[in-house]
Coordinates of C-alpha atoms in Angstrom, one line a residue:
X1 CA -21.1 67.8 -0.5
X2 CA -17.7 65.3 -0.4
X3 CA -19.9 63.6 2.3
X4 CA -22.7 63.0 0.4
X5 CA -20.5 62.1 -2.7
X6 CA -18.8 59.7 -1.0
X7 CA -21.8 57.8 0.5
X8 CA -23.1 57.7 -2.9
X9 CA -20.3 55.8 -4.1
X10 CA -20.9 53.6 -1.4
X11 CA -24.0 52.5 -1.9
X12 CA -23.4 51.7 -5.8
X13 CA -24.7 48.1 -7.1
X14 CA -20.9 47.8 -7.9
X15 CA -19.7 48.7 -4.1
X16 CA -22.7 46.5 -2.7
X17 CA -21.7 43.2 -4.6
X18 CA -18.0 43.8 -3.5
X19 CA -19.2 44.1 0.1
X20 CA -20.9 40.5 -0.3
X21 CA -18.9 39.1 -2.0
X22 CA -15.7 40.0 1.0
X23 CA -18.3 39.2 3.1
X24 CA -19.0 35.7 1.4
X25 CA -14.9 35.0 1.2
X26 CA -14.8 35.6 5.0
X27 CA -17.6 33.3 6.0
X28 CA -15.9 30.5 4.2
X29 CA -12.4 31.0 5.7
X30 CA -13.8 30.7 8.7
X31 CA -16.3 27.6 8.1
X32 CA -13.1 26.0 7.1
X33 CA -11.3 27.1 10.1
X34 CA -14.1 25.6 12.0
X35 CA -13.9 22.7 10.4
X36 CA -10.1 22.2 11.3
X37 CA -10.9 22.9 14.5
X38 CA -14.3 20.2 14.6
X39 CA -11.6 17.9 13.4
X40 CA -9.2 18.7 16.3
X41 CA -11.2 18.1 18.7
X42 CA -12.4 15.3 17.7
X43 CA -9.0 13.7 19.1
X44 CA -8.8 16.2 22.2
X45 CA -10.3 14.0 25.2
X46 CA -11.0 15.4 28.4
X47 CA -11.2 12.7 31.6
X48 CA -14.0 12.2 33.4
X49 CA -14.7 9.8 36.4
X50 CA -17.1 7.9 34.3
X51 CA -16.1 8.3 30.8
X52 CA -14.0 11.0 28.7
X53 CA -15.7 13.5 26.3
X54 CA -14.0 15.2 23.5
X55 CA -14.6 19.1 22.5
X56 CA -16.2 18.0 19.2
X57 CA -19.3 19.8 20.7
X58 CA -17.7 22.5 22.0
X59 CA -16.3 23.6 18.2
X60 CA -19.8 23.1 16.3
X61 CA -21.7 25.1 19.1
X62 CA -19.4 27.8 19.2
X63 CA -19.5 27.4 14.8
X64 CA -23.0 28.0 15.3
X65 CA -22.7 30.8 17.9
X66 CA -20.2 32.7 15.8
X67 CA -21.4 31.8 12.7
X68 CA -24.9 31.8 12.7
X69 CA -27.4 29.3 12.2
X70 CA -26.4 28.6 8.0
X71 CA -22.9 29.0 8.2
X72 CA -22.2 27.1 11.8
X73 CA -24.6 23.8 10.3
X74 CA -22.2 24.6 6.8
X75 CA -19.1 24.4 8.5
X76 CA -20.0 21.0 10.3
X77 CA -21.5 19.8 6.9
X78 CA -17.7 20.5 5.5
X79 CA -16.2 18.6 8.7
X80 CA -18.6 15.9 7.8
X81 CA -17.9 15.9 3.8
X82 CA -14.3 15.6 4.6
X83 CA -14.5 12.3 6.5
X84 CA -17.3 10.8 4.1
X85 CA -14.7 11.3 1.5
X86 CA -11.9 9.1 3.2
X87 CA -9.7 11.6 5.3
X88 CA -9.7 10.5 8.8
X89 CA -10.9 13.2 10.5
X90 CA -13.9 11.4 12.8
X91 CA -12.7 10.0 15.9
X92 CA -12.4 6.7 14.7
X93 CA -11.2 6.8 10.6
X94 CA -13.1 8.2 7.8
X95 CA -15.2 6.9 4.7
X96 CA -18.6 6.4 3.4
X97 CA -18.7 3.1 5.5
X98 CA -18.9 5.5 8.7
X99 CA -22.6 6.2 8.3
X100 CA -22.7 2.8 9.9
X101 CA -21.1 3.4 13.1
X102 CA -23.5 3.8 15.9
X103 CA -21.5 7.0 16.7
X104 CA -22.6 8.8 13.6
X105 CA -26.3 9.7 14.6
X106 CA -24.7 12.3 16.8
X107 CA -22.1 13.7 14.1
X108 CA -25.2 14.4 11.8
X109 CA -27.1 15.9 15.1
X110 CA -24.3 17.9 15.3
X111 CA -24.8 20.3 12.0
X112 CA -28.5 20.3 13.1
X113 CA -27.5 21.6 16.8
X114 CA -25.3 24.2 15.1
X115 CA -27.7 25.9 13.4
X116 CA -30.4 25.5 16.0
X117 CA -27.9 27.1 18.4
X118 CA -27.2 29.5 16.2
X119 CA -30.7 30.2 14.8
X120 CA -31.6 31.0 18.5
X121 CA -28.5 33.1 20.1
X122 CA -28.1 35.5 16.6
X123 CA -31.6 36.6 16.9
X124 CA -30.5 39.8 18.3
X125 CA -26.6 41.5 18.2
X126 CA -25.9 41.2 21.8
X127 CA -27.4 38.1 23.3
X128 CA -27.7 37.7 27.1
X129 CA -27.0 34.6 29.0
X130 CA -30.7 33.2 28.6
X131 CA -30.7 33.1 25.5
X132 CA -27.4 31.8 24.8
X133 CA -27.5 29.1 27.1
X134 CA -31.1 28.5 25.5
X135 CA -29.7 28.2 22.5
X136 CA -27.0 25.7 23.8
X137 CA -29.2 23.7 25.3
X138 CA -31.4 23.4 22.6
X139 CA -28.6 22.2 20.3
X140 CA -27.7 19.9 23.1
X141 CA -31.3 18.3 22.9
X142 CA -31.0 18.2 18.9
X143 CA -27.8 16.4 19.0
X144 CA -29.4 13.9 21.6
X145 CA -32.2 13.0 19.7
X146 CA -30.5 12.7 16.7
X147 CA -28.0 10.9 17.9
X148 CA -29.4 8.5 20.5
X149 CA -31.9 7.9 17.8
X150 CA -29.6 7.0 15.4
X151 CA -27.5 4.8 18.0
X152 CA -30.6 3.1 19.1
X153 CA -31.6 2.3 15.3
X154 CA -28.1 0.7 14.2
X155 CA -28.0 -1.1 17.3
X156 CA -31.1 -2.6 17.2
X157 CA -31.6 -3.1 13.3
X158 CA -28.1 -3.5 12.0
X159 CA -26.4 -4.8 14.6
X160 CA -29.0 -7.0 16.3
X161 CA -28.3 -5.5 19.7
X162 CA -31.5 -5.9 22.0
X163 CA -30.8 -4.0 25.0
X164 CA -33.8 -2.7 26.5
X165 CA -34.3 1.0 26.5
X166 CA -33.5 1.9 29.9
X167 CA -30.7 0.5 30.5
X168 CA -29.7 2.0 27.0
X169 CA -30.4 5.7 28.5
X170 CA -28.3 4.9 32.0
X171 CA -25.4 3.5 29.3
X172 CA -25.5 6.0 26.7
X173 CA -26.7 9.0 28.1
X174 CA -26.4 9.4 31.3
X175 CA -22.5 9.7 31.4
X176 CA -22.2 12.1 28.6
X177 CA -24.6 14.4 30.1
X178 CA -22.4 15.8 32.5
X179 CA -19.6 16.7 30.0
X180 CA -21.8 18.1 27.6
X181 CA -23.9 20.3 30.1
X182 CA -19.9 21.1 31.1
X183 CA -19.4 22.0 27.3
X184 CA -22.9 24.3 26.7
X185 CA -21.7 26.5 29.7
X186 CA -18.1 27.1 28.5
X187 CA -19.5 27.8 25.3
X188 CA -21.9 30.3 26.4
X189 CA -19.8 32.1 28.8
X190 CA -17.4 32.3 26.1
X191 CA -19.6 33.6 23.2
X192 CA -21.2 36.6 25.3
X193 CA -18.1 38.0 24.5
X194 CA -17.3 36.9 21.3
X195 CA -20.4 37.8 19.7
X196 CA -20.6 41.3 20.0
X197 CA -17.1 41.6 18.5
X198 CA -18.3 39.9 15.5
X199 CA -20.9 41.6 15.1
X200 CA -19.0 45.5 15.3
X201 CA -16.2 43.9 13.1

């Protein structure tokens, strides 16, 4: 009898909305964790023979492993709200004038690639490694096309640059591919692990 009392208060309208609304709080402390740590990264470089990468990538896949497809893409739409405002938090300043940089195709590719990611691995409780490093993968690809395309279109229409396409792909993608292939496997090995505590918590 206390048993079945106590479920039933519970499972009151009252009980539910504090449940979402905890569970609400706690999504947004850690979109603007995520954030911060989008923003770190952003100025963490890692050497390579060719060029350096950052972990930019890293932080808005895992945002979108841990998060889930909404709240990963919402915690790189706050990352990318706070530099659009002025605070210098892309690699290279801040402001509304940054939606000219060449660079910011992939910035914007990378709330898309969160949530694809995210969409993908949080499909069941306990993803395996396919389909986590599908879902990387597939963010990867989003944050290419986005990007690249972007690139290719400021380039080409703003700038007046008139480099032909292949040449374009050896410069631009080629040497990033590496890193970032580097990146989708840390950040699968690492969320196997992380995702089913998330999930029991």
């Amino acid at each position: 009898m206390i048993k079945q009392k106590n479920t039933e208060i519970t499972n009151t309208p009252e009980a539910t909305a504090a449940a979402k609304r905890t569970e609400r709080t706690k999504k947004l402390v850690q979109c603007a964790m995520f954030a911060a740590l989008i923003t770190v990264g952003a100025f963490i470089k890692i050497p390579m023979p060719i060029m350096s990468f950052t972990l930019q990538f890293l932080f808005t896949m895992l945002a979108g492993f841990l998060l889930g497809g909404k709240w990963g893409a919402a915690a790189v739409g706050v990352y990318i709200a706070m530099g659009l405002i002025g605070l210098p938090v892309f690699s290279e300043g801040g402001g509304i004038s940054y939606v000219l940089k060449p660079s910011f195709g992939y910035i914007i590719g990378f709330a898309a690639g969160a949530y694809v990611t995210g969409a993908i691995a949080n499909r069941v409780p306990k993803p395996g490694y396919p389909r986590l490093f599908a879902a990387a993968f597939a963010g990867l690809a989003v944050v290419y096309i986005l990007g690249v395309g972007y690139l290719y279109v400021i380039k080409r229409f703003y700038i007046g640059d008139t480099i032909e396409l292949m040449p374009f792909i050896l410069y631009y993608i080629l040497p990033d591919s590496l890193g970032d292939i580097t990146l989708c496997v840390i950040a699968s090995l690492l969320s196997k692990r992380l995702i089913p505590l998330i999930n029991r918590r």
